[in-house]
Amino acid sequence: MNGEQRPTEGKPAAGQAFVKSIRPAGCALFLILAVLVTAICLTAGRDPIPGYTPPERASYENDLSRLEQVLEEQVFPKLPQYGLDAEVTGDTVTVTVTGNLAAARSAILRYFPEDLITFERG
């Protein structure tokens, strides 16, 4: 019949069987969860150091001791959960992290240039 296939009468399609088995309440729950997951994904990671606005990058390139001072006085007190310490070593500032290294690194590098700071576990 014109190359069209008709679904068999007794057997519902996979999607139809799923919707029938979870009922309308399950569909509503599924939609609510989808909205919540989307909201969490879109709002996660915002402002890791609340209220902090760093100065321009050029102000740190020639004065690493100033970068160390800013980190220790303005940034580390706002991130006490990571156990941070800074020290000028050569041409970078080495930040020692005793807590979650990945989270601390991400929070600091959001505001400061990566080529001026190295991270190590404490």
XYZ file of N, CA, C and O in Angstrom:
488
model
N 0.822 -1.196 0.000
C 0.000 0.000 0.000
C 0.857 1.246 0.000
O 1.097 1.828 1.032
N 1.313 1.663 -1.133
C 2.123 2.866 -1.327
C 3.402 2.868 -0.498
O 3.911 3.903 -0.134
N 3.930 1.745 -0.104
C 5.173 1.669 0.640
C 5.070 2.096 2.094
O 6.058 2.184 2.790
N 3.887 2.410 2.559
C 3.709 2.819 3.947
C 3.462 1.596 4.807
O 2.756 0.684 4.416
N 4.055 1.624 6.000
C 3.818 0.524 6.924
C 2.900 0.999 8.027
O 3.080 2.078 8.576
N 1.960 0.200 8.321
C 1.043 0.521 9.402
C 1.529 -0.159 10.674
O 1.993 -1.297 10.627
N 1.441 0.536 11.815
C 1.851 -0.123 13.055
C 0.916 -1.279 13.368
O -0.271 -1.239 13.061
N 1.471 -2.279 13.967
C 0.631 -3.410 14.340
C -0.323 -2.966 15.431
O 0.009 -2.165 16.296
N -1.506 -3.502 15.388
C -2.567 -3.061 16.288
C -2.304 -3.439 17.748
O -2.554 -2.678 18.652
N -1.764 -4.579 18.022
C -1.652 -5.050 19.390
C -0.412 -4.579 20.131
O -0.359 -4.611 21.338
N 0.599 -4.112 19.437
C 1.871 -3.802 20.076
C 2.169 -2.296 19.992
O 2.376 -1.771 18.908
N 2.220 -1.561 21.145
C 2.535 -0.118 21.083
C 4.036 0.098 20.825
O 4.864 -0.767 21.103
N 4.339 1.255 20.293
C 5.738 1.611 20.048
C 6.454 1.803 21.387
O 5.810 1.931 22.438
N 7.775 1.828 21.368
C 8.563 1.931 22.601
C 8.229 3.194 23.381
O 8.080 3.169 24.604
N 8.115 4.312 22.712
C 7.791 5.570 23.385
C 6.401 5.556 23.988
O 6.182 6.056 25.095
N 5.467 4.975 23.274
C 4.101 4.891 23.788
C 4.042 4.008 25.032
O 3.347 4.330 25.998
N 4.771 2.913 25.024
C 4.787 2.022 26.193
C 5.400 2.717 27.403
O 4.923 2.576 28.529
N 6.460 3.510 27.164
C 7.099 4.240 28.264
C 6.142 5.248 28.880
O 5.987 5.325 30.099
N 5.465 6.028 28.039
C 4.541 7.052 28.530
C 3.376 6.408 29.266
O 2.944 6.899 30.307
N 2.892 5.291 28.762
C 1.794 4.608 29.451
C 2.232 4.075 30.814
O 1.465 4.073 31.766
N 3.474 3.622 30.895
C 3.913 3.023 32.155
C 4.204 4.067 33.234
O 4.058 3.776 34.418
N 4.625 5.279 32.869
C 4.920 6.277 33.902
C 3.725 7.158 34.241
O 3.767 7.892 35.222
N 2.706 7.109 33.436
C 1.460 7.836 33.701
C 1.689 9.356 33.696
O 2.809 9.833 33.640
N 0.646 10.143 33.802
C 0.785 11.612 33.765
C 1.625 12.184 34.912
O 2.375 13.128 34.733
N 1.517 11.612 36.095
C 2.313 12.119 37.226
C 3.798 11.904 36.955
O 4.633 12.757 37.271
N 4.145 10.784 36.370
C 5.532 10.517 36.018
C 6.039 11.471 34.947
O 7.189 11.905 34.980
N 5.185 11.801 34.003
C 5.558 12.768 32.966
C 5.825 14.137 33.583
O 6.793 14.807 33.224
N 4.953 14.549 34.495
C 5.149 15.839 35.161
C 6.441 15.834 35.967
O 7.216 16.806 35.934
N 6.710 14.757 36.690
C 7.949 14.648 37.463
C 9.162 14.701 36.546
O 10.152 15.369 36.839
N 9.088 14.007 35.438
C 10.170 14.008 34.453
C 10.437 15.421 33.933
O 11.588 15.856 33.844
N 9.396 16.174 33.611
C 9.559 17.544 33.125
C 10.130 18.464 34.200
O 10.991 19.301 33.917
N 9.676 18.308 35.439
C 10.198 19.123 36.543
C 11.681 18.842 36.749
O 12.484 19.767 36.918
N 12.062 17.583 36.726
C 13.476 17.237 36.876
C 14.314 17.794 35.723
O 15.431 18.255 35.939
N 13.784 17.751 34.526
C 14.511 18.298 33.380
C 14.742 19.802 33.545
O 15.830 20.312 33.259
N 13.741 20.510 34.025
C 13.879 21.958 34.253
C 14.902 22.227 35.365
O 15.741 23.122 35.242
N 14.861 21.459 36.449
C 15.810 21.647 37.549
C 17.245 21.370 37.113
O 18.162 22.132 37.449
N 17.456 20.311 36.367
C 18.805 19.992 35.891
C 19.318 21.100 34.979
O 20.468 21.522 35.086
N 18.472 21.598 34.111
C 18.869 22.692 33.226
C 19.210 23.944 34.026
O 20.219 24.604 33.752
N 18.416 24.276 35.021
C 18.689 25.451 35.845
C 19.993 25.306 36.601
O 20.794 26.249 36.676
N 20.254 24.132 37.148
C 21.499 23.908 37.883
C 22.700 24.008 36.948
O 23.715 24.613 37.283
N 22.583 23.434 35.775
C 23.691 23.470 34.815
C 23.992 24.897 34.346
O 25.146 25.249 34.122
N 22.971 25.703 34.198
C 23.179 27.067 33.712
C 23.655 28.022 34.798
O 24.222 29.068 34.487
N 23.429 27.704 36.066
C 23.827 28.615 37.133
C 25.047 28.142 37.906
O 25.555 28.862 38.751
N 25.532 26.951 37.669
C 26.682 26.435 38.406
C 27.957 27.177 38.019
O 28.155 27.565 36.879
N 28.817 27.372 38.993
C 30.114 27.967 38.725
C 30.143 29.481 38.658
O 31.144 30.052 38.272
N 29.116 30.119 39.054
C 29.099 31.580 39.002
C 29.819 32.165 40.200
O 29.646 31.713 41.324
N 30.615 33.171 39.945
C 31.225 33.991 40.982
C 31.837 33.176 42.126
O 31.331 33.179 43.246
N 32.946 32.469 41.866
C 33.545 31.635 42.908
C 34.111 32.424 44.084
O 34.253 31.892 45.173
N 34.437 33.703 43.864
C 34.888 34.565 44.961
C 33.896 35.729 44.994
O 34.071 36.724 44.310
N 32.830 35.608 45.769
C 31.748 36.591 45.743
C 32.219 38.023 45.999
O 32.942 38.298 46.945
N 31.825 38.900 45.106
C 32.104 40.313 45.272
C 33.519 40.755 44.952
O 33.862 41.920 45.129
N 34.367 39.864 44.453
C 35.753 40.237 44.183
C 35.908 40.700 42.737
O 35.466 40.048 41.810
N 36.538 41.870 42.556
C 36.853 42.393 41.238
C 38.347 42.679 41.200
O 38.823 43.599 41.864
N 39.107 41.887 40.433
C 40.563 42.077 40.413
C 40.979 43.272 39.569
O 40.260 43.675 38.652
N 42.143 43.866 39.870
C 42.661 44.934 39.020
C 43.140 44.375 37.680
O 43.118 43.174 37.463
N 43.571 45.248 36.809
C 44.032 44.849 35.478
C 45.243 43.927 35.555
O 46.059 44.026 36.461
N 45.414 43.071 34.572
C 46.504 42.102 34.514
C 47.873 42.773 34.514
O 48.791 42.317 35.169
N 48.022 43.848 33.790
C 49.318 44.510 33.652
C 49.883 44.951 34.995
O 51.086 45.085 35.160
N 49.039 45.152 35.976
C 49.518 45.604 37.273
C 50.273 44.511 38.032
O 50.967 44.804 38.988
N 50.159 43.243 37.609
C 50.833 42.140 38.301
C 52.065 41.618 37.577
O 52.906 40.983 38.187
N 52.168 41.804 36.289
C 53.226 41.167 35.510
C 54.632 41.511 35.982
O 55.518 40.679 35.951
N 54.858 42.727 36.416
C 56.186 43.140 36.854
C 56.329 43.187 38.364
O 57.379 43.559 38.870
N 55.278 42.831 39.085
C 55.305 42.914 40.542
C 54.620 41.695 41.151
O 53.483 41.760 41.605
N 55.320 40.559 41.148
C 54.745 39.321 41.663
C 54.510 39.363 43.162
O 53.595 38.716 43.669
N 55.308 40.157 43.873
C 55.078 40.257 45.318
C 53.737 40.938 45.596
O 53.062 40.617 46.572
N 53.335 41.845 44.726
C 52.022 42.489 44.868
C 50.915 41.475 44.603
O 49.899 41.454 45.299
N 51.116 40.610 43.597
C 50.133 39.553 43.318
C 50.001 38.622 44.514
O 48.887 38.278 44.923
N 51.116 38.242 45.106
C 51.089 37.391 46.300
C 50.331 38.073 47.439
O 49.508 37.458 48.115
N 50.588 39.352 47.617
C 49.933 40.107 48.688
C 48.421 40.169 48.462
O 47.641 39.965 49.395
N 48.014 40.439 47.224
C 46.580 40.509 46.912
C 45.916 39.153 47.155
O 44.822 39.072 47.724
N 46.579 38.082 46.727
C 46.027 36.751 46.949
C 45.843 36.469 48.435
O 44.773 36.022 48.867
N 46.873 36.736 49.225
C 46.810 36.422 50.652
C 45.863 37.324 51.433
O 45.247 36.882 52.397
N 45.731 38.585 51.028
C 44.897 39.513 51.795
C 43.451 39.578 51.319
O 42.551 39.781 52.130
N 43.214 39.427 50.014
C 41.865 39.631 49.496
C 41.176 38.353 49.025
O 39.954 38.260 49.095
N 41.946 37.383 48.541
C 41.335 36.200 47.950
C 41.275 35.027 48.932
O 40.220 34.436 49.136
N 42.389 34.675 49.542
C 42.441 33.505 50.418
C 41.464 33.579 51.592
O 40.875 32.559 51.946
N 41.238 34.739 52.212
C 40.244 34.788 53.297
C 38.821 34.455 52.825
O 38.003 33.994 53.606
N 38.533 34.674 51.544
C 37.203 34.367 51.019
C 37.080 32.905 50.596
O 35.996 32.447 50.271
N 38.204 32.167 50.585
C 38.206 30.756 50.214
C 38.862 29.901 51.308
O 39.784 29.139 51.045
N 38.378 29.996 52.545
C 39.051 29.280 53.644
C 38.942 27.764 53.546
O 39.754 27.048 54.122
N 37.975 27.255 52.815
C 37.769 25.812 52.732
C 38.875 25.085 51.966
O 38.978 23.861 52.044
N 39.744 25.811 51.267
C 40.785 25.174 50.458
C 42.162 25.160 51.126
O 43.060 24.503 50.633
N 42.360 25.888 52.196
C 43.651 25.924 52.872
C 44.762 26.412 51.959
O 45.654 25.661 51.591
N 44.733 27.677 51.582
C 45.643 28.241 50.585
C 46.812 28.984 51.210
O 46.681 29.600 52.263
N 47.947 28.947 50.501
C 49.139 29.690 50.895
C 49.875 30.066 49.621
O 49.905 29.294 48.663
N 50.484 31.255 49.580
C 51.175 31.720 48.371
C 52.610 32.101 48.685
O 52.933 32.524 49.794
N 53.465 31.948 47.651
C 54.880 32.267 47.788
C 55.436 32.574 46.394
O 55.136 31.877 45.432
N 56.251 33.623 46.297
C 56.876 33.955 45.019
C 58.051 33.010 44.798
O 58.943 32.906 45.640
N 58.015 32.290 43.674
C 59.102 31.367 43.327
C 59.501 31.635 41.878
O 58.770 31.282 40.955
N 60.631 32.280 41.696
C 61.099 32.582 40.343
C 60.219 33.607 39.655
O 59.997 34.702 40.167
N 59.678 33.225 38.501
C 58.858 34.159 37.732
C 57.363 33.879 37.865
O 56.564 34.346 37.053
N 56.961 33.122 38.890
C 55.543 32.871 39.152
C 55.273 32.916 40.655
O 56.194 32.915 41.460
N 54.008 32.943 40.984
C 53.577 32.827 42.375
C 53.070 31.398 42.537
O 52.189 30.952 41.798
N 53.636 30.661 43.483
C 53.215 29.283 43.730
C 52.172 29.277 44.829
O 52.413 29.766 45.928
N 51.008 28.731 44.500
C 49.916 28.627 45.461
C 49.846 27.175 45.922
O 49.700 26.269 45.103
N 49.969 26.972 47.226
C 49.884 25.641 47.810
C 48.470 25.440 48.334
O 47.961 26.266 49.090
N 47.847 24.330 47.924
C 46.462 24.051 48.275
C 46.415 22.759 49.083
O 46.902 21.726 48.628
N 45.836 22.816 50.285
C 45.701 21.604 51.087
C 44.335 20.954 50.906
O 44.173 19.789 51.234
N 43.370 21.686 50.377
C 42.029 21.143 50.148
C 41.870 20.653 48.722
O 42.781 20.058 48.141
N 40.736 20.916 48.139
C 40.392 20.501 46.785
C 41.157 21.351 45.771
O 40.822 22.501 45.524
N 42.197 20.769 45.176
C 43.069 21.509 44.256
C 42.323 21.996 43.025
O 42.472 23.143 42.616
N 41.516 21.150 42.418
C 40.818 21.516 41.182
C 39.858 22.687 41.400
O 39.818 23.626 40.602
N 39.111 22.658 42.483
C 38.147 23.726 42.756
C 38.853 25.035 43.091
O 38.459 26.108 42.619
N 39.906 24.967 43.891
C 40.653 26.178 44.257
C 41.322 26.774 43.022
O 41.296 27.990 42.814
N 41.918 25.932 42.200
C 42.587 26.387 40.976
C 41.587 27.076 40.048
O 41.839 28.139 39.509
N 40.433 26.466 39.884
C 39.392 27.036 39.022
C 38.922 28.399 39.531
O 38.760 29.334 38.754
N 38.714 28.518 40.844
C 38.246 29.782 41.419
C 39.280 30.889 41.248
O 38.948 32.015 40.881
N 40.545 30.579 41.474
C 41.593 31.600 41.383
C 41.868 31.984 39.929
O 42.011 33.167 39.610
N 41.906 31.005 39.043
C 42.216 31.308 37.640
C 41.080 32.012 36.912
O 41.269 32.515 35.820
N 39.929 32.067 37.534
C 38.842 32.850 36.933
C 39.173 34.351 36.975
O 38.721 35.116 36.144
N 39.985 34.754 37.941
C 40.298 36.165 38.126
C 41.749 36.527 37.832
O 42.063 37.708 37.687
N 42.633 35.546 37.801
C 44.056 35.833 37.644
C 44.631 35.042 36.472
O 44.162 33.952 36.179
N 45.677 35.576 35.826
C 46.257 34.902 34.657
C 47.003 33.620 35.035
O 47.756 33.576 36.010
N 46.810 32.594 34.236
C 47.393 31.283 34.518
C 48.909 31.270 34.397
O 49.583 30.524 35.106
N 49.464 32.101 33.532
C 50.917 32.081 33.341
C 51.679 32.719 34.500
O 52.899 32.582 34.580
N 51.003 33.401 35.419
C 51.671 34.009 36.554
C 51.545 33.183 37.837
O 52.184 33.474 38.838
N 50.707 32.131 37.805
C 50.446 31.351 39.014
C 50.626 29.872 38.720
O 50.141 29.363 37.710
N 51.348 29.180 39.612
C 51.419 27.710 39.560
C 50.801 27.162 40.826
O 50.803 27.813 41.877
N 50.266 25.955 40.733
C 49.562 25.345 41.861
C 50.237 24.036 42.225
O 50.733 23.313 41.362
N 50.246 23.743 43.526
C 50.753 22.459 43.991
C 49.967 22.028 45.219
O 49.400 22.855 45.935
N 49.953 20.723 45.440
C 49.262 20.188 46.615
C 50.093 20.391 47.868
O 51.310 20.316 47.818
N 49.432 20.671 48.970
C 50.143 20.908 50.221
C 50.115 19.731 51.137
O 49.490 18.738 50.946
